[in-house]
GROMACS .gro file of C-alpha atoms in nm:
model
  443
    1UNK     CA    1  -2.907  -5.366   6.039
    2UNK     CA    2  -3.049  -5.317   5.698
    3UNK     CA    3  -2.868  -5.086   5.463
    4UNK     CA    4  -3.070  -4.866   5.233
    5UNK     CA    5  -3.058  -4.976   4.871
    6UNK     CA    6  -2.914  -4.708   4.643
    7UNK     CA    7  -3.066  -4.714   4.298
    8UNK     CA    8  -2.845  -4.571   4.024
    9UNK     CA    9  -3.059  -4.361   3.792
   10UNK     CA   10  -2.974  -4.330   3.426
   11UNK     CA   11  -2.964  -3.963   3.318
   12UNK     CA   12  -3.238  -3.865   3.084
   13UNK     CA   13  -3.107  -3.844   2.730
   14UNK     CA   14  -3.148  -3.500   2.574
   15UNK     CA   15  -3.424  -3.463   2.323
   16UNK     CA   16  -3.322  -3.458   1.959
   17UNK     CA   17  -3.474  -3.259   1.678
   18UNK     CA   18  -3.682  -3.483   1.455
   19UNK     CA   19  -3.697  -3.771   1.706
   20UNK     CA   20  -4.050  -3.905   1.649
   21UNK     CA   21  -4.038  -4.149   1.940
   22UNK     CA   22  -4.006  -3.874   2.201
   23UNK     CA   23  -4.178  -3.591   2.014
   24UNK     CA   24  -4.499  -3.442   2.149
   25UNK     CA   25  -4.535  -3.159   1.898
   26UNK     CA   26  -4.541  -3.146   1.520
   27UNK     CA   27  -4.429  -2.822   1.359
   28UNK     CA   28  -4.590  -2.800   1.018
   29UNK     CA   29  -4.385  -2.565   0.800
   30UNK     CA   30  -4.577  -2.448   0.494
   31UNK     CA   31  -4.522  -2.208   0.206
   32UNK     CA   32  -4.769  -2.024  -0.011
   33UNK     CA   33  -4.632  -2.218  -0.308
   34UNK     CA   34  -4.766  -2.541  -0.157
   35UNK     CA   35  -4.461  -2.681   0.019
   36UNK     CA   36  -4.562  -2.863   0.339
   37UNK     CA   37  -4.312  -3.035   0.571
   38UNK     CA   38  -4.362  -3.183   0.917
   39UNK     CA   39  -4.095  -3.168   1.187
   40UNK     CA   40  -4.117  -3.369   1.508
   41UNK     CA   41  -4.028  -3.148   1.802
   42UNK     CA   42  -4.064  -3.120   2.179
   43UNK     CA   43  -4.292  -2.874   2.352
   44UNK     CA   44  -4.051  -2.838   2.645
   45UNK     CA   45  -3.781  -2.694   2.419
   46UNK     CA   46  -4.011  -2.493   2.195
   47UNK     CA   47  -4.185  -2.326   2.491
   48UNK     CA   48  -3.853  -2.245   2.658
   49UNK     CA   49  -3.675  -2.111   2.348
   50UNK     CA   50  -3.955  -1.941   2.150
   51UNK     CA   51  -4.217  -1.689   2.254
   52UNK     CA   52  -4.421  -1.772   1.944
   53UNK     CA   53  -4.439  -2.145   2.024
   54UNK     CA   54  -4.499  -2.073   2.393
   55UNK     CA   55  -4.812  -1.880   2.301
   56UNK     CA   56  -4.929  -2.136   2.046
   57UNK     CA   57  -4.885  -2.424   2.291
   58UNK     CA   58  -5.047  -2.246   2.585
   59UNK     CA   59  -5.391  -2.331   2.716
   60UNK     CA   60  -5.510  -1.989   2.601
   61UNK     CA   61  -5.459  -2.070   2.232
   62UNK     CA   62  -5.796  -2.186   2.100
   63UNK     CA   63  -5.688  -2.352   1.777
   64UNK     CA   64  -5.434  -2.590   1.923
   65UNK     CA   65  -5.519  -2.933   1.777
   66UNK     CA   66  -5.433  -3.290   1.864
   67UNK     CA   67  -5.268  -3.493   1.588
   68UNK     CA   68  -5.165  -3.853   1.658
   69UNK     CA   69  -5.151  -3.766   2.032
   70UNK     CA   70  -4.936  -3.465   1.947
   71UNK     CA   71  -5.001  -3.095   1.928
   72UNK     CA   72  -4.965  -2.947   1.580
   73UNK     CA   73  -4.843  -2.592   1.520
   74UNK     CA   74  -4.844  -2.446   1.171
   75UNK     CA   75  -4.581  -2.194   1.057
   76UNK     CA   76  -4.611  -2.018   0.721
   77UNK     CA   77  -4.313  -1.869   0.542
   78UNK     CA   78  -4.188  -1.759   0.201
   79UNK     CA   79  -4.012  -2.018  -0.015
   80UNK     CA   80  -3.677  -1.835   0.018
   81UNK     CA   81  -3.708  -1.848   0.397
   82UNK     CA   82  -3.785  -2.220   0.420
   83UNK     CA   83  -3.432  -2.348   0.480
   84UNK     CA   84  -3.364  -2.072   0.733
   85UNK     CA   85  -3.665  -2.188   0.936
   86UNK     CA   86  -3.543  -2.548   0.934
   87UNK     CA   87  -3.197  -2.441   1.054
   88UNK     CA   88  -3.354  -2.222   1.324
   89UNK     CA   89  -3.564  -2.518   1.452
   90UNK     CA   90  -3.248  -2.728   1.473
   91UNK     CA   91  -3.055  -2.455   1.655
   92UNK     CA   92  -3.316  -2.445   1.929
   93UNK     CA   93  -3.177  -2.783   2.034
   94UNK     CA   94  -2.810  -2.687   2.064
   95UNK     CA   95  -2.649  -2.543   2.374
   96UNK     CA   96  -2.358  -2.355   2.214
   97UNK     CA   97  -2.379  -2.086   1.944
   98UNK     CA   98  -2.302  -2.213   1.593
   99UNK     CA   99  -2.074  -2.011   1.365
  100UNK     CA  100  -2.055  -2.223   1.052
  101UNK     CA  101  -2.340  -2.072   0.852
  102UNK     CA  102  -2.177  -1.752   0.723
  103UNK     CA  103  -2.314  -1.399   0.712
  104UNK     CA  104  -2.597  -1.440   0.461
  105UNK     CA  105  -2.738  -1.757   0.622
  106UNK     CA  106  -2.702  -1.613   0.971
  107UNK     CA  107  -2.895  -1.306   0.860
  108UNK     CA  108  -3.173  -1.533   0.732
  109UNK     CA  109  -3.176  -1.732   1.058
  110UNK     CA  110  -3.180  -1.405   1.250
  111UNK     CA  111  -3.497  -1.294   1.072
  112UNK     CA  112  -3.666  -1.621   1.168
  113UNK     CA  113  -3.547  -1.590   1.527
  114UNK     CA  114  -3.692  -1.239   1.555
  115UNK     CA  115  -4.021  -1.346   1.399
  116UNK     CA  116  -4.062  -1.649   1.627
  117UNK     CA  117  -3.942  -1.466   1.940
  118UNK     CA  118  -3.634  -1.687   1.985
  119UNK     CA  119  -3.443  -1.434   2.193
  120UNK     CA  120  -3.135  -1.641   2.272
  121UNK     CA  121  -3.097  -1.752   1.911
  122UNK     CA  122  -3.143  -1.391   1.795
  123UNK     CA  123  -2.873  -1.275   2.040
  124UNK     CA  124  -2.637  -1.547   1.915
  125UNK     CA  125  -2.695  -1.426   1.559
  126UNK     CA  126  -2.632  -1.066   1.662
  127UNK     CA  127  -2.305  -1.161   1.832
  128UNK     CA  128  -2.190  -1.342   1.519
  129UNK     CA  129  -2.292  -1.068   1.275
  130UNK     CA  130  -2.120  -0.802   1.483
  131UNK     CA  131  -1.800  -1.006   1.510
  132UNK     CA  132  -1.726  -1.099   1.148
  133UNK     CA  133  -1.632  -0.892   0.841
  134UNK     CA  134  -1.893  -0.833   0.570
  135UNK     CA  135  -1.849  -0.814   0.197
  136UNK     CA  136  -2.004  -0.520   0.014
  137UNK     CA  137  -2.301  -0.724  -0.110
  138UNK     CA  138  -2.360  -0.847   0.246
  139UNK     CA  139  -2.352  -0.488   0.371
  140UNK     CA  140  -2.623  -0.395   0.123
  141UNK     CA  141  -2.829  -0.693   0.241
  142UNK     CA  142  -2.787  -0.582   0.603
  143UNK     CA  143  -2.903  -0.230   0.520
  144UNK     CA  144  -3.205  -0.370   0.338
  145UNK     CA  145  -3.320  -0.606   0.613
  146UNK     CA  146  -3.208  -0.497   0.960
  147UNK     CA  147  -3.398  -0.165   0.985
  148UNK     CA  148  -3.728  -0.346   0.918
  149UNK     CA  149  -3.677  -0.586   1.210
  150UNK     CA  150  -3.700  -0.316   1.475
  151UNK     CA  151  -3.506  -0.018   1.608
  152UNK     CA  152  -3.352  -0.234   1.882
  153UNK     CA  153  -3.144  -0.414   1.619
  154UNK     CA  154  -3.006  -0.111   1.434
  155UNK     CA  155  -2.693  -0.127   1.651
  156UNK     CA  156  -2.584  -0.419   1.433
  157UNK     CA  157  -2.524  -0.160   1.158
  158UNK     CA  158  -2.286   0.046   1.374
  159UNK     CA  159  -1.994  -0.009   1.134
  160UNK     CA  160  -2.199   0.138   0.847
  161UNK     CA  161  -2.321   0.450   1.027
  162UNK     CA  162  -2.199   0.800   0.925
  163UNK     CA  163  -1.887   0.903   1.114
  164UNK     CA  164  -1.863   1.199   1.348
  165UNK     CA  165  -1.715   1.495   1.149
  166UNK     CA  166  -1.449   1.550   1.416
  167UNK     CA  167  -1.333   1.190   1.373
  168UNK     CA  168  -1.326   1.233   0.995
  169UNK     CA  169  -1.105   1.542   1.026
  170UNK     CA  170  -0.873   1.355   1.263
  171UNK     CA  171  -0.833   1.066   1.020
  172UNK     CA  172  -0.781   1.306   0.728
  173UNK     CA  173  -0.507   1.498   0.909
  174UNK     CA  174  -0.320   1.180   1.003
  175UNK     CA  175  -0.356   1.046   0.650
  176UNK     CA  176  -0.241   1.362   0.469
  177UNK     CA  177   0.065   1.377   0.691
  178UNK     CA  178   0.153   1.019   0.609
  179UNK     CA  179   0.066   1.055   0.239
  180UNK     CA  180   0.306   1.349   0.199
  181UNK     CA  181   0.586   1.202   0.411
  182UNK     CA  182   0.895   1.013   0.299
  183UNK     CA  183   0.860   0.674   0.471
  184UNK     CA  184   1.086   0.374   0.426
  185UNK     CA  185   1.057   0.161   0.114
  186UNK     CA  186   0.861  -0.104   0.303
  187UNK     CA  187   0.580   0.147   0.365
  188UNK     CA  188   0.544   0.281   0.011
  189UNK     CA  189   0.253   0.054  -0.075
  190UNK     CA  190   0.072   0.173   0.237
  191UNK     CA  191   0.150   0.533   0.145
  192UNK     CA  192   0.012   0.477  -0.206
  193UNK     CA  193  -0.307   0.333  -0.057
  194UNK     CA  194  -0.339   0.635   0.174
  195UNK     CA  195  -0.310   0.868  -0.125
  196UNK     CA  196  -0.574   0.674  -0.319
  197UNK     CA  197  -0.819   0.686  -0.029
  198UNK     CA  198  -0.768   1.058   0.033
  199UNK     CA  199  -0.840   1.129  -0.331
  200UNK     CA  200  -1.148   0.906  -0.314
  201UNK     CA  201  -1.303   1.072  -0.006
  202UNK     CA  202  -1.256   1.416  -0.164
  203UNK     CA  203  -1.414   1.315  -0.495
  204UNK     CA  204  -1.773   1.413  -0.563
  205UNK     CA  205  -1.940   1.123  -0.745
  206UNK     CA  206  -2.273   0.964  -0.662
  207UNK     CA  207  -2.202   1.067  -0.303
  208UNK     CA  208  -2.088   1.399  -0.165
  209UNK     CA  209  -1.724   1.429  -0.051
  210UNK     CA  210  -1.668   1.294   0.298
  211UNK     CA  211  -1.506   1.621   0.403
  212UNK     CA  212  -1.617   1.981   0.384
  213UNK     CA  213  -1.342   2.133   0.171
  214UNK     CA  214  -1.374   2.480   0.324
  215UNK     CA  215  -1.282   2.351   0.670
  216UNK     CA  216  -1.006   2.585   0.793
  217UNK     CA  217  -0.834   2.320   1.007
  218UNK     CA  218  -0.803   2.097   0.703
  219UNK     CA  219  -0.677   2.378   0.481
  220UNK     CA  220  -0.409   2.477   0.733
  221UNK     CA  221  -0.294   2.117   0.766
  222UNK     CA  222  -0.283   2.069   0.389
  223UNK     CA  223  -0.080   2.389   0.347
  224UNK     CA  224   0.168   2.275   0.610
  225UNK     CA  225   0.204   1.929   0.458
  226UNK     CA  226   0.252   2.067   0.107
  227UNK     CA  227   0.504   2.320   0.232
  228UNK     CA  228   0.703   2.046   0.406
  229UNK     CA  229   0.690   1.824   0.096
  230UNK     CA  230   0.813   2.102  -0.132
  231UNK     CA  231   1.084   2.193   0.118
  232UNK     CA  232   1.218   1.837   0.116
  233UNK     CA  233   1.193   1.825  -0.263
  234UNK     CA  234   1.379   2.155  -0.295
  235UNK     CA  235   1.655   2.028  -0.065
  236UNK     CA  236   1.684   1.718  -0.285
  237UNK     CA  237   1.703   1.933  -0.600
  238UNK     CA  238   1.979   2.148  -0.452
  239UNK     CA  239   2.177   1.847  -0.339
  240UNK     CA  240   2.158   1.699  -0.690
  241UNK     CA  241   2.267   2.026  -0.849
  242UNK     CA  242   2.578   2.033  -0.633
  243UNK     CA  243   2.656   1.661  -0.655
  244UNK     CA  244   2.892   1.495  -0.900
  245UNK     CA  245   2.751   1.304  -1.195
  246UNK     CA  246   2.846   0.972  -1.037
  247UNK     CA  247   2.647   1.054  -0.724
  248UNK     CA  248   2.351   1.183  -0.926
  249UNK     CA  249   2.342   0.864  -1.131
  250UNK     CA  250   2.305   0.644  -0.822
  251UNK     CA  251   1.978   0.455  -0.828
  252UNK     CA  252   1.872   0.578  -0.484
  253UNK     CA  253   1.896   0.941  -0.596
  254UNK     CA  254   1.692   0.867  -0.908
  255UNK     CA  255   1.431   0.676  -0.708
  256UNK     CA  256   1.402   0.953  -0.450
  257UNK     CA  257   1.352   1.210  -0.726
  258UNK     CA  258   1.085   0.993  -0.885
  259UNK     CA  259   0.912   0.946  -0.549
  260UNK     CA  260   0.905   1.320  -0.480
  261UNK     CA  261   0.762   1.395  -0.824
  262UNK     CA  262   0.494   1.126  -0.781
  263UNK     CA  263   0.393   1.281  -0.449
  264UNK     CA  264   0.379   1.630  -0.596
  265UNK     CA  265   0.172   1.509  -0.891
  266UNK     CA  266  -0.071   1.349  -0.648
  267UNK     CA  267  -0.078   1.660  -0.429
  268UNK     CA  268  -0.177   1.864  -0.733
  269UNK     CA  269  -0.494   1.660  -0.763
  270UNK     CA  270  -0.580   1.719  -0.397
  271UNK     CA  271  -0.502   2.091  -0.418
  272UNK     CA  272  -0.710   2.126  -0.733
  273UNK     CA  273  -1.013   1.975  -0.559
  274UNK     CA  274  -0.958   2.213  -0.266
  275UNK     CA  275  -0.882   2.514  -0.490
  276UNK     CA  276  -0.543   2.556  -0.320
  277UNK     CA  277  -0.296   2.526  -0.610
  278UNK     CA  278  -0.152   2.877  -0.566
  279UNK     CA  279   0.138   2.792  -0.334
  280UNK     CA  280   0.253   2.495  -0.541
  281UNK     CA  281   0.226   2.689  -0.868
  282UNK     CA  282   0.442   2.972  -0.735
  283UNK     CA  283   0.701   2.726  -0.607
  284UNK     CA  284   0.711   2.541  -0.942
  285UNK     CA  285   0.755   2.869  -1.131
  286UNK     CA  286   1.045   2.976  -0.910
  287UNK     CA  287   1.213   2.635  -0.917
  288UNK     CA  288   1.152   2.556  -1.285
  289UNK     CA  289   1.507   2.620  -1.407
  290UNK     CA  290   1.663   2.406  -1.134
  291UNK     CA  291   1.410   2.128  -1.186
  292UNK     CA  292   1.492   2.113  -1.557
  293UNK     CA  293   1.868   2.120  -1.489
  294UNK     CA  294   1.839   1.828  -1.246
  295UNK     CA  295   1.611   1.636  -1.483
  296UNK     CA  296   1.862   1.675  -1.766
  297UNK     CA  297   2.143   1.574  -1.528
  298UNK     CA  298   1.959   1.260  -1.422
  299UNK     CA  299   1.889   1.164  -1.783
  300UNK     CA  300   2.209   1.258  -1.962
  301UNK     CA  301   2.201   0.945  -2.176
  302UNK     CA  302   1.820   0.957  -2.210
  303UNK     CA  303   1.808   0.592  -2.107
  304UNK     CA  304   1.594   0.658  -1.797
  305UNK     CA  305   1.310   0.886  -1.911
  306UNK     CA  306   1.081   0.804  -1.616
  307UNK     CA  307   1.184   1.124  -1.438
  308UNK     CA  308   1.101   1.331  -1.745
  309UNK     CA  309   0.759   1.173  -1.757
  310UNK     CA  310   0.685   1.265  -1.394
  311UNK     CA  311   0.810   1.620  -1.448
  312UNK     CA  312   0.575   1.650  -1.747
  313UNK     CA  313   0.282   1.527  -1.534
  314UNK     CA  314   0.338   1.793  -1.268
  315UNK     CA  315   0.406   2.068  -1.521
  316UNK     CA  316   0.082   1.988  -1.704
  317UNK     CA  317  -0.112   2.048  -1.383
  318UNK     CA  318   0.071   2.374  -1.314
  319UNK     CA  319   0.017   2.500  -1.669
  320UNK     CA  320  -0.351   2.407  -1.648
  321UNK     CA  321  -0.394   2.604  -1.326
  322UNK     CA  322  -0.230   2.914  -1.478
  323UNK     CA  323  -0.365   2.880  -1.831
  324UNK     CA  324  -0.729   2.862  -1.728
  325UNK     CA  325  -0.723   3.124  -1.454
  326UNK     CA  326  -0.738   2.898  -1.148
  327UNK     CA  327  -0.418   3.062  -1.021
  328UNK     CA  328  -0.340   3.423  -1.117
  329UNK     CA  329   0.027   3.509  -1.176
  330UNK     CA  330   0.189   3.825  -1.320
  331UNK     CA  331   0.264   3.858  -1.691
  332UNK     CA  332   0.640   3.821  -1.639
  333UNK     CA  333   0.588   3.486  -1.465
  334UNK     CA  334   0.354   3.362  -1.737
  335UNK     CA  335   0.613   3.458  -1.998
  336UNK     CA  336   0.884   3.277  -1.803
  337UNK     CA  337   0.662   2.973  -1.768
  338UNK     CA  338   0.627   2.943  -2.145
  339UNK     CA  339   0.990   3.024  -2.224
  340UNK     CA  340   1.122   2.766  -1.976
  341UNK     CA  341   0.882   2.477  -2.023
  342UNK     CA  342   0.792   2.492  -2.391
  343UNK     CA  343   1.142   2.387  -2.508
  344UNK     CA  344   1.157   2.115  -2.240
  345UNK     CA  345   0.823   1.969  -2.349
  346UNK     CA  346   0.929   1.985  -2.714
  347UNK     CA  347   1.246   1.789  -2.638
  348UNK     CA  348   1.079   1.542  -2.406
  349UNK     CA  349   0.796   1.411  -2.620
  350UNK     CA  350   1.023   1.269  -2.895
  351UNK     CA  351   1.242   1.105  -2.628
  352UNK     CA  352   0.943   0.934  -2.470
  353UNK     CA  353   0.811   0.826  -2.809
  354UNK     CA  354   1.150   0.684  -2.897
  355UNK     CA  355   1.170   0.499  -2.565
  356UNK     CA  356   0.826   0.352  -2.630
  357UNK     CA  357   0.914   0.240  -2.983
  358UNK     CA  358   1.238   0.078  -2.871
  359UNK     CA  359   1.083  -0.096  -2.572
  360UNK     CA  360   1.015  -0.467  -2.614
  361UNK     CA  361   0.672  -0.592  -2.519
  362UNK     CA  362   0.526  -0.245  -2.473
  363UNK     CA  363   0.627   0.038  -2.243
  364UNK     CA  364   0.499   0.176  -1.917
  365UNK     CA  365   0.617   0.527  -2.010
  366UNK     CA  366   0.320   0.629  -2.220
  367UNK     CA  367   0.157   0.950  -2.104
  368UNK     CA  368  -0.218   0.970  -2.129
  369UNK     CA  369  -0.311   1.149  -2.451
  370UNK     CA  370  -0.524   1.385  -2.241
  371UNK     CA  371  -0.208   1.514  -2.074
  372UNK     CA  372  -0.048   1.599  -2.411
  373UNK     CA  373  -0.371   1.765  -2.523
  374UNK     CA  374  -0.397   1.950  -2.194
  375UNK     CA  375  -0.039   2.075  -2.221
  376UNK     CA  376  -0.103   2.203  -2.572
  377UNK     CA  377  -0.423   2.381  -2.470
  378UNK     CA  378  -0.254   2.536  -2.167
  379UNK     CA  379   0.041   2.667  -2.372
  380UNK     CA  380  -0.200   2.825  -2.621
  381UNK     CA  381  -0.413   2.976  -2.347
  382UNK     CA  382  -0.114   3.128  -2.165
  383UNK     CA  383   0.048   3.244  -2.488
  384UNK     CA  384  -0.264   3.437  -2.589
  385UNK     CA  385  -0.251   3.634  -2.260
  386UNK     CA  386   0.102   3.769  -2.327
  387UNK     CA  387   0.188   4.101  -2.494
  388UNK     CA  388   0.190   4.073  -2.873
  389UNK     CA  389   0.566   4.133  -2.897
  390UNK     CA  390   0.634   3.844  -2.657
  391UNK     CA  391   0.396   3.625  -2.855
  392UNK     CA  392   0.585   3.711  -3.175
  393UNK     CA  393   0.918   3.600  -3.027
  394UNK     CA  394   0.778   3.272  -2.897
  395UNK     CA  395   0.592   3.192  -3.220
  396UNK     CA  396   0.896   3.272  -3.435
  397UNK     CA  397   1.109   3.038  -3.224
  398UNK     CA  398   0.840   2.771  -3.242
  399UNK     CA  399   0.827   2.789  -3.622
  400UNK     CA  400   1.207   2.759  -3.642
  401UNK     CA  401   1.215   2.460  -3.407
  402UNK     CA  402   1.265   2.107  -3.531
  403UNK     CA  403   0.990   2.011  -3.285
  404UNK     CA  404   0.721   2.240  -3.428
  405UNK     CA  405   0.490   1.939  -3.462
  406UNK     CA  406   0.422   1.947  -3.088
  407UNK     CA  407   0.280   2.139  -2.927
  408UNK     CA  408   0.076   2.264  -3.219
  409UNK     CA  409   0.047   2.637  -3.158
  410UNK     CA  410  -0.143   2.704  -3.482
  411UNK     CA  411  -0.442   2.841  -3.294
  412UNK     CA  412  -0.225   3.095  -3.112
  413UNK     CA  413  -0.041   3.179  -3.436
  414UNK     CA  414  -0.366   3.248  -3.622
  415UNK     CA  415  -0.495   3.462  -3.336
  416UNK     CA  416  -0.169   3.660  -3.330
  417UNK     CA  417  -0.183   3.720  -3.708
  418UNK     CA  418  -0.542   3.840  -3.686
  419UNK     CA  419  -0.478   4.068  -3.389
  420UNK     CA  420  -0.162   4.212  -3.544
  421UNK     CA  421  -0.326   4.286  -3.877
  422UNK     CA  422  -0.622   4.476  -3.735
  423UNK     CA  423  -0.433   4.632  -3.443
  424UNK     CA  424  -0.384   4.975  -3.610
  425UNK     CA  425  -0.746   4.997  -3.714
  426UNK     CA  426  -0.863   4.900  -3.367
  427UNK     CA  427  -0.633   5.151  -3.200
  428UNK     CA  428  -0.728   5.423  -3.450
  429UNK     CA  429  -1.090   5.365  -3.365
  430UNK     CA  430  -1.009   5.390  -2.996
  431UNK     CA  431  -0.811   5.710  -3.055
  432UNK     CA  432  -1.111   5.858  -3.238
  433UNK     CA  433  -1.341   5.772  -2.952
  434UNK     CA  434  -1.089   5.914  -2.706
  435UNK     CA  435  -1.049   6.239  -2.902
  436UNK     CA  436  -1.425   6.277  -2.940
  437UNK     CA  437  -1.468   6.234  -2.567
  438UNK     CA  438  -1.195   6.489  -2.496
  439UNK     CA  439  -1.354   6.751  -2.725
  440UNK     CA  440  -1.673   6.732  -2.525
  441UNK     CA  441  -1.500   6.816  -2.201
  442UNK     CA  442  -1.555   7.188  -2.119
  443UNK     CA  443  -1.242   7.403  -2.075
   0.00000   0.00000   0.00000
């Protein structure tokens, strides 16, 4: 009985890009600048992977030519797109997506894939672009190119689309709570970042603020967070007032005080943008005496002036809000504000200047000159709103002070002298007007 002879067939080797021996198609890639390269390809792969080549190699395409027993298909491109086309031709021959080209090159390949109708290659590019992070310059490139490729590809830009306002409010509320909290030391860098980002999204620059600042939900949340922060700060102040000097001098107490003041200084910036400084200003006015007492207690030897610096930063923002009418407070509170903080500022500036001069290699305690100028302007502005008798007392004390150099209240002094000198004449004129008006009133 004869047995059938089994013939072992050798599997057909896969076609390779550029293999001239097996190629039946030449892709002629040309640029308008005169570049002209030939690539040996295979119609089986081109037809399967590209709609463009399938049409060009079909029987219905009239200009299909024979070249050296091969079909020839011409593709024109810009010079900057040349390499992307070559890579795209090569990728038609691979079975697994390639991820080694990076965002910019993948975007270039993607444009070629869309143009040539290479749907699988285009999908592979989409999957890659959606899966990797982009740098800012790459984001700009995406925004420039993707919308022109067709509305079906806009989903690639999902990470760059405007966010739902409800989601923005949710993120803001979570962030403001964290930014005004007292987390562990390990989270302070994260807290600082949260504060920076909140300030950024509320800033009006080339773009409008991310949030609508008159949103009532946001205002209520900000009020609650500020109230909680000031409550914790006040508790810390009271504990320091009642503690012994040894306890007060502990580094943790000093660091906590510094952290609270940094948070309050930052909160002032947020409240100013939202026109909500009133609550903080009233608290600072009421707590001023205790804050100064604790600051002096923490810096008895004046060898740790950092706390004084932070107190000055917050006070400058409070004085600015009152001095320029952003927050309205009664005359008695304005008078108290000047009487309490003017001497403290006069004592503090020389201490900070001395610390800077004695510091080796420069100091980190320098206050921006704008803060000193702002403090001076605010003191003058508030002083000029007080009754003339109160102004006289403050100016006389200022002229007697060894720290009369700063703040320079000359402007307020000159205004007081002028007002005082012409006061009788002004009032006499008013009395004359008043009497003239009264004489015209019928009995």
